[in-house]
Amino acid sequence: MKSIFASLAVLALASHLATGQSVWINEVLTNPNGSDSGAAFGNEYFELRGTPGLALSGYYLLSLEGQGANTGDINQFFDLGAFSIGANGYLFARQNLSPYVATAGGATVIENTAGQGWGLTGASTVGHSGDGTQVDWENSASTILLIQKGAGDAPALTTDLDTDNNGTLDLPAGWTVADSVGIMDSSSANAADFSYGAITLRVGELGSSLEGVIVQVPGTPPTSAGAFYVGRKGESTGSTADDWMGAILNGSSAAPLDITFAYSSDEAFVGKKTPDMVYGGPNLVPEPGTLALVGLGCLALIIGRKSR
Ligand SMILES: [Ca+2]
Ligand SMILES: [Ca+2]
Ligand SMILES: [Ca+2]
Ligand SMILES: [Ca+2]
C-alpha cells in the first residue's frame, strides 16, 4: 500500500514538473457594467487558483496593451509577492469597497484599502501599479499574463513585451508564463488588435492572436458597451474552448451581484450570474445544454432498441 502511495506521489510530482505549473488565472472581470472603479465601490476582481498555501514570491499578474503602436506594453501589473494561495487553493482579489464580500472559506482574500479601485502605484495594498492615475484594469484589447520572474528583472510599466510589434511575446530572460488569457471585448474595434494569450476570448471577430486559441463570443452588448468577463470552466487547467468561457455582461454597476452572462462562448453559461462562479472558490461547471440532453436521450433510445 505504502509503495502505491509513493508511486502516486511520484506521478503527481512528475505531472507537476511536466506542466511546470502550479498556479492558474481562474477568473478576471476587467470590464464590469458601469464605472469600473467608482469612489463608492469597485466592481472589478480577479481570482487565481493553485497549490494550497503556495507563496507567490516572484509572481506578477500583468495587463498588456493590445492596440496601436504600444502593443505589448505593460499597462499595469500586480506584484503578488506578499500573498499566498489560500488553504482551499484560491486567491480572490477585489477593489476598494468591493461588493464581493461573500467569499469561499479557506480562500486568500486581498482587497485594496488605499484609495479607489486597485489603488495608485506605490499606495495600493494589493501590489497594483498602473500608468499615471489608472486604478482600474485596462479594458481590451488586452492580455492578462501571470508570470514568474525567476532570476529575471521585475516587471516595470515601461517594459515592452513585444518589442518588434509582430504579435509574439519577447519575454525577458528568466521569466516563465504560468498562465495567460487574451480579452477582446466589444470596446475593441480594430481588426489590427493583438492579444498574446494562450487563449483569447473575442467579441465581433475583431483582432487576432498568434499565440494561441481564439474563441468567439456571440452577441452584442445589451447595455454598457464592452462589459465582459472571462473565467475557467470548473477547475480546468488547459487553454481551449473546453477550459475557458467568455461572456458579455448585462446588468448595473449598482447591483453587481445581479450581473448576468447575457451571451457566452458556451451557451450553458447564459443566464448565470457572476456570483455563480464563486468568489474564491470553484467555478461553475454547467449542466449540459438542453440540446445535448436531447442528443443523449436519443442515443440511449437507440442503444436500448439495439440491445433488444
Ligand atoms: Ca476596467
Ligand atoms: Ca515580438
Ligand atoms: Ca511593442
Ligand atoms: Ca471562482
Short mmCIF file of C-alpha atoms and ligand atoms in Angstrom, two decimals:
data_model
loop_
_atom_site.label_atom_id
_atom_site.label_comp_id
_atom_site.label_asym_id
_atom_site.label_seq_id
_atom_site.Cartn_x
_atom_site.Cartn_y
_atom_site.Cartn_z
CA MET A 1 0.00 0.00 0.00
CA LYS A 2 2.76 2.36 1.00
CA SER A 3 4.51 1.86 -2.35
CA ILE A 4 1.27 2.66 -4.19
CA PHE A 5 1.06 5.97 -2.37
CA ALA A 6 4.76 6.56 -3.03
CA SER A 7 4.18 5.86 -6.74
CA LEU A 8 1.16 8.17 -6.77
CA ALA A 9 3.24 10.90 -5.12
CA VAL A 10 5.95 10.46 -7.75
CA LEU A 11 3.34 10.57 -10.52
CA ALA A 12 1.80 13.73 -9.06
CA LEU A 13 5.24 15.34 -8.84
CA ALA A 14 6.09 14.21 -12.37
CA SER A 15 2.89 15.69 -13.77
CA HIS A 16 3.53 18.92 -11.86
CA LEU A 17 7.06 19.11 -13.28
CA ALA A 18 5.77 18.21 -16.75
CA THR A 19 3.32 21.12 -16.75
CA GLY A 20 5.77 23.35 -14.87
CA GLN A 21 2.71 24.98 -13.41
CA SER A 22 1.02 25.14 -10.06
CA VAL A 23 -0.95 28.36 -10.34
CA TRP A 24 -3.53 29.49 -12.85
CA ILE A 25 -5.62 32.53 -13.74
CA ASN A 26 -9.14 31.43 -12.85
CA GLU A 27 -11.44 34.44 -13.32
CA VAL A 28 -10.97 38.01 -14.48
CA LEU A 29 -13.55 40.79 -14.51
CA THR A 30 -11.70 43.70 -16.08
CA ASN A 31 -14.69 45.48 -17.53
CA PRO A 32 -17.85 45.30 -15.42
CA ASN A 33 -21.04 47.21 -16.19
CA GLY A 34 -20.90 50.91 -15.47
CA SER A 35 -17.99 52.68 -13.82
CA ASP A 36 -15.13 50.24 -13.21
CA SER A 37 -13.78 51.81 -10.01
CA GLY A 38 -16.07 54.43 -8.51
CA ALA A 39 -15.44 56.22 -5.22
CA ALA A 40 -18.34 54.35 -3.59
CA PHE A 41 -17.43 50.85 -4.77
CA GLY A 42 -15.16 48.93 -7.16
CA ASN A 43 -16.68 46.11 -9.19
CA GLU A 44 -13.60 44.58 -10.82
CA TYR A 45 -11.98 41.42 -9.47
CA PHE A 46 -9.68 38.54 -10.29
CA GLU A 47 -9.18 35.04 -8.95
CA LEU A 48 -6.16 32.76 -9.03
CA ARG A 49 -6.12 29.03 -8.34
CA GLY A 50 -3.14 26.91 -7.34
CA THR A 51 -1.40 24.69 -4.86
CA PRO A 52 -2.93 25.39 -1.43
CA GLY A 53 -0.62 27.64 0.59
CA LEU A 54 1.69 28.36 -2.36
CA ALA A 55 3.69 31.52 -1.66
CA LEU A 56 3.52 33.81 -4.68
CA SER A 57 7.00 35.20 -4.34
CA GLY A 58 8.23 36.21 -7.81
CA TYR A 59 4.74 36.04 -9.34
CA TYR A 60 3.22 39.03 -11.13
CA LEU A 61 -0.10 39.48 -12.89
CA LEU A 62 0.28 41.78 -15.89
CA SER A 63 -2.05 43.54 -18.29
CA LEU A 64 -0.56 44.02 -21.75
CA GLU A 65 -1.68 46.57 -24.32
CA GLY A 66 -3.15 45.04 -27.47
CA GLN A 67 -3.77 48.12 -29.56
CA GLY A 68 -1.82 50.54 -31.68
CA ALA A 69 1.87 51.42 -31.59
CA ASN A 70 2.26 50.40 -27.95
CA THR A 71 1.12 46.80 -28.36
CA GLY A 72 2.89 44.53 -25.89
CA ASP A 73 3.50 47.28 -23.33
CA ILE A 74 2.82 46.51 -19.68
CA ASN A 75 -0.09 48.84 -18.91
CA GLN A 76 -0.28 47.78 -15.29
CA PHE A 77 0.67 44.92 -13.03
CA PHE A 78 0.13 43.36 -9.62
CA ASP A 79 3.14 42.30 -7.56
CA LEU A 80 1.77 39.19 -5.85
CA GLY A 81 4.93 38.53 -3.82
CA ALA A 82 3.34 39.37 -0.45
CA PHE A 83 0.48 36.88 -0.90
CA SER A 84 -0.16 33.12 -0.87
CA ILE A 85 -2.79 30.88 -2.38
CA GLY A 86 -5.40 30.07 0.28
CA ALA A 87 -5.86 26.77 2.09
CA ASN A 88 -8.69 25.90 -0.34
CA GLY A 89 -6.48 26.56 -3.39
CA TYR A 90 -7.83 30.01 -4.24
CA LEU A 91 -6.87 33.68 -4.06
CA PHE A 92 -9.57 36.28 -4.63
CA ALA A 93 -8.60 39.91 -5.25
CA ARG A 94 -11.06 42.78 -5.09
CA GLN A 95 -11.11 46.56 -5.32
CA ASN A 96 -11.64 49.09 -2.57
CA LEU A 97 -15.19 48.93 -1.12
CA SER A 98 -15.91 45.82 -3.16
CA PRO A 99 -19.42 44.35 -3.09
CA TYR A 100 -17.99 40.81 -3.42
CA VAL A 101 -17.81 40.01 0.28
CA ALA A 102 -19.37 36.53 0.22
CA THR A 103 -16.16 34.63 -0.41
CA ALA A 104 -15.49 30.90 -0.14
CA GLY A 105 -13.98 29.56 3.10
CA GLY A 106 -10.24 28.97 3.04
CA ALA A 107 -9.58 31.42 0.22
CA THR A 108 -6.97 34.14 0.49
CA VAL A 109 -8.91 37.38 0.01
CA ILE A 110 -7.00 40.54 -0.76
CA GLU A 111 -8.61 43.94 -1.10
CA ASN A 112 -7.17 47.31 -1.89
CA THR A 113 -7.92 49.57 1.05
CA ALA A 114 -5.92 52.62 -0.08
CA GLY A 115 -7.85 54.82 -2.50
CA GLN A 116 -10.24 53.96 -5.30
CA GLY A 117 -10.20 50.78 -7.33
CA TRP A 118 -6.93 48.84 -7.25
CA GLY A 119 -5.05 51.83 -5.85
CA LEU A 120 -2.27 54.02 -7.17
CA THR A 121 1.27 52.87 -7.80
CA GLY A 122 3.15 52.72 -4.51
CA ALA A 123 -0.02 53.09 -2.41
CA SER A 124 -2.12 50.06 -3.41
CA THR A 125 -2.40 47.40 -0.70
CA VAL A 126 -2.70 44.66 -3.35
CA GLY A 127 0.57 45.48 -5.12
CA HIS A 128 -1.05 47.29 -8.06
CA SER A 129 0.97 49.58 -10.33
CA GLY A 130 -0.65 51.48 -13.19
CA ASP A 131 0.18 54.31 -15.56
CA GLY A 132 -0.50 57.74 -14.10
CA THR A 133 -3.81 57.75 -12.24
CA GLN A 134 -5.04 54.40 -13.57
CA VAL A 135 -6.72 52.41 -10.76
CA ASP A 136 -8.88 50.01 -12.79
CA TRP A 137 -7.94 47.18 -15.18
CA GLU A 138 -7.30 48.46 -18.69
CA ASN A 139 -10.13 47.31 -20.93
CA SER A 140 -9.48 45.39 -24.12
CA ALA A 141 -7.74 44.65 -26.28
CA SER A 142 -5.56 43.31 -23.52
CA THR A 143 -3.79 40.20 -22.36
CA ILE A 144 -3.71 39.08 -18.75
CA LEU A 145 -0.41 37.35 -18.14
CA LEU A 146 0.61 35.52 -14.96
CA ILE A 147 4.39 35.29 -14.83
CA GLN A 148 7.09 34.01 -12.53
CA LYS A 149 10.10 36.28 -12.95
CA GLY A 150 12.59 33.71 -11.72
CA ALA A 151 16.07 35.23 -11.71
CA GLY A 152 14.95 37.92 -14.15
CA ASP A 153 14.08 41.56 -13.62
CA ALA A 154 10.78 42.57 -12.03
CA PRO A 155 8.23 43.98 -14.48
CA ALA A 156 8.11 47.74 -14.98
CA LEU A 157 5.39 49.90 -16.52
CA THR A 158 7.78 50.81 -19.29
CA THR A 159 8.57 47.22 -20.25
CA ASP A 160 7.51 46.27 -23.79
CA LEU A 161 6.97 42.51 -24.14
CA ASP A 162 6.56 42.73 -27.93
CA THR A 163 9.49 44.90 -28.91
CA ASP A 164 9.11 44.30 -32.65
CA ASN A 165 5.29 44.54 -32.58
CA ASN A 166 4.93 41.30 -34.52
CA GLY A 167 2.29 39.77 -32.27
CA THR A 168 4.53 37.33 -30.43
CA LEU A 169 5.96 37.84 -26.97
CA ASP A 170 9.62 38.68 -26.42
CA LEU A 171 9.96 37.73 -22.77
CA PRO A 172 12.79 39.00 -20.56
CA ALA A 173 15.40 36.44 -19.50
CA GLY A 174 14.38 34.28 -16.55
CA TRP A 175 10.62 34.78 -16.92
CA THR A 176 8.16 31.94 -17.33
CA VAL A 177 4.48 32.35 -18.17
CA ALA A 178 2.30 30.38 -15.75
CA ASP A 179 -0.97 31.25 -17.48
CA SER A 180 -2.46 33.78 -19.87
CA VAL A 181 -5.76 34.88 -21.37
CA GLY A 182 -6.49 37.42 -24.06
CA ILE A 183 -9.53 39.68 -23.84
CA MET A 184 -11.11 41.37 -26.84
CA ASP A 185 -14.46 42.76 -25.73
CA SER A 186 -16.71 44.84 -27.93
CA SER A 187 -14.95 48.06 -26.93
CA SER A 188 -12.14 46.73 -29.10
CA ALA A 189 -12.97 47.93 -32.57
CA ASN A 190 -9.84 47.42 -34.59
CA ALA A 191 -9.03 44.41 -36.75
CA ALA A 192 -5.32 45.13 -36.14
CA ASP A 193 -5.63 44.49 -32.38
CA PHE A 194 -3.44 41.80 -30.87
CA SER A 195 -3.63 39.55 -27.89
CA TYR A 196 -0.89 37.30 -26.56
CA GLY A 197 -2.93 34.80 -24.55
CA ALA A 198 -2.71 31.01 -24.72
CA ILE A 199 -6.42 31.54 -25.31
CA THR A 200 -8.28 34.66 -26.39
CA LEU A 201 -11.98 35.30 -25.86
CA ARG A 202 -13.20 37.66 -28.54
CA VAL A 203 -16.36 39.58 -29.48
CA GLY A 204 -17.11 40.67 -33.02
CA GLU A 205 -14.30 38.77 -34.77
CA LEU A 206 -12.09 41.84 -34.48
CA GLY A 207 -8.43 41.41 -33.67
CA SER A 208 -6.23 38.34 -33.69
CA SER A 209 -3.68 36.37 -31.73
CA LEU A 210 -0.66 34.47 -32.96
CA GLU A 211 -0.05 32.91 -29.55
CA GLY A 212 -2.95 30.53 -29.07
CA VAL A 213 -6.58 29.58 -29.46
CA ILE A 214 -9.21 32.19 -30.36
CA VAL A 215 -12.74 31.59 -29.11
CA GLN A 216 -15.62 33.64 -30.40
CA VAL A 217 -18.26 35.10 -28.08
CA PRO A 218 -21.54 35.70 -29.98
CA GLY A 219 -23.97 38.54 -29.47
CA THR A 220 -23.93 42.26 -28.87
CA PRO A 221 -23.87 44.12 -25.57
CA PRO A 222 -27.40 44.74 -24.29
CA THR A 223 -26.28 47.62 -22.07
CA SER A 224 -22.97 49.26 -21.20
CA ALA A 225 -20.70 48.71 -24.17
CA GLY A 226 -17.88 46.29 -23.64
CA ALA A 227 -18.86 44.81 -20.26
CA PHE A 228 -17.10 41.46 -20.41
CA TYR A 229 -15.99 38.53 -18.23
CA VAL A 230 -13.61 35.59 -18.70
CA GLY A 231 -13.30 32.55 -16.47
CA ARG A 232 -12.30 28.93 -16.45
CA LYS A 233 -14.87 26.18 -16.50
CA GLY A 234 -14.76 24.39 -13.15
CA GLU A 235 -11.15 23.64 -12.22
CA SER A 236 -9.80 23.36 -15.75
CA THR A 237 -6.09 23.65 -16.47
CA GLY A 238 -5.88 23.93 -20.28
CA SER A 239 -6.35 26.76 -22.74
CA THR A 240 -9.08 25.59 -25.10
CA ALA A 241 -12.79 26.33 -25.53
CA ASP A 242 -13.40 23.37 -23.19
CA ASP A 243 -11.37 25.12 -20.46
CA TRP A 244 -12.48 28.75 -20.67
CA MET A 245 -15.56 30.79 -21.38
CA GLY A 246 -16.03 34.46 -22.16
CA ALA A 247 -19.27 36.34 -21.62
CA ILE A 248 -20.88 39.66 -22.48
CA LEU A 249 -22.46 41.01 -19.32
CA ASN A 250 -25.84 42.56 -18.71
CA GLY A 251 -26.57 44.44 -15.53
CA SER A 252 -25.99 47.56 -13.50
CA SER A 253 -22.93 48.69 -11.60
CA ALA A 254 -25.22 49.44 -8.66
CA ALA A 255 -26.35 45.79 -8.49
CA PRO A 256 -23.15 43.86 -9.25
CA LEU A 257 -24.39 40.61 -7.69
CA ASP A 258 -27.10 40.50 -10.35
CA ILE A 259 -24.79 40.96 -13.34
CA THR A 260 -25.75 38.22 -15.79
CA PHE A 261 -23.92 36.39 -18.56
CA ALA A 262 -26.09 37.67 -21.42
CA TYR A 263 -24.08 35.95 -24.16
CA SER A 264 -21.31 33.40 -23.74
CA SER A 265 -18.87 31.40 -25.82
CA ASP A 266 -20.50 28.42 -24.02
CA GLU A 267 -24.27 28.76 -24.06
CA ALA A 268 -24.57 26.62 -20.94
CA PHE A 269 -23.44 29.73 -19.00
CA VAL A 270 -26.04 32.07 -20.49
CA GLY A 271 -28.35 33.43 -17.81
CA LYS A 272 -25.98 32.54 -14.97
CA LYS A 273 -24.64 35.33 -12.76
CA THR A 274 -21.07 36.19 -11.80
CA PRO A 275 -21.66 35.02 -8.16
CA ASP A 276 -22.44 31.56 -9.58
CA MET A 277 -18.69 31.33 -10.31
CA VAL A 278 -18.00 31.61 -6.54
CA TYR A 279 -15.64 34.32 -5.27
CA GLY A 280 -12.56 32.47 -4.05
CA GLY A 281 -13.97 29.04 -4.84
CA PRO A 282 -14.52 26.58 -7.71
CA ASN A 283 -16.09 27.97 -10.86
CA LEU A 284 -19.38 26.68 -12.15
CA VAL A 285 -19.47 23.51 -14.23
CA PRO A 286 -22.70 24.00 -16.11
CA GLU A 287 -25.19 21.22 -16.78
CA PRO A 288 -25.19 20.01 -20.38
CA GLY A 289 -27.43 22.15 -22.58
CA THR A 290 -30.94 21.01 -23.49
CA LEU A 291 -29.84 20.03 -26.99
CA ALA A 292 -27.04 17.84 -25.61
CA LEU A 293 -29.50 16.16 -23.25
CA VAL A 294 -31.91 15.51 -26.13
CA GLY A 295 -28.98 14.03 -28.05
CA LEU A 296 -28.03 11.77 -25.14
CA GLY A 297 -31.69 10.73 -24.80
CA CYS A 298 -31.83 9.72 -28.48
CA LEU A 299 -28.58 7.78 -28.11
CA ALA A 300 -29.96 5.92 -25.08
CA LEU A 301 -33.10 5.10 -27.05
CA ILE A 302 -31.09 3.73 -29.99
CA ILE A 303 -28.83 1.66 -27.72
CA GLY A 304 -31.91 0.38 -25.83
CA ARG A 305 -33.58 -0.72 -29.08
CA LYS A 306 -30.43 -2.38 -30.42
CA SER A 307 -29.89 -4.35 -27.21
CA ARG A 308 -33.43 -5.68 -27.50
CA CA B 1 -11.59 48.31 -16.46
CA CA B 2 7.67 40.11 -30.81
CA CA B 3 5.57 46.77 -28.53
CA CA B 4 -14.37 31.20 -8.69
#
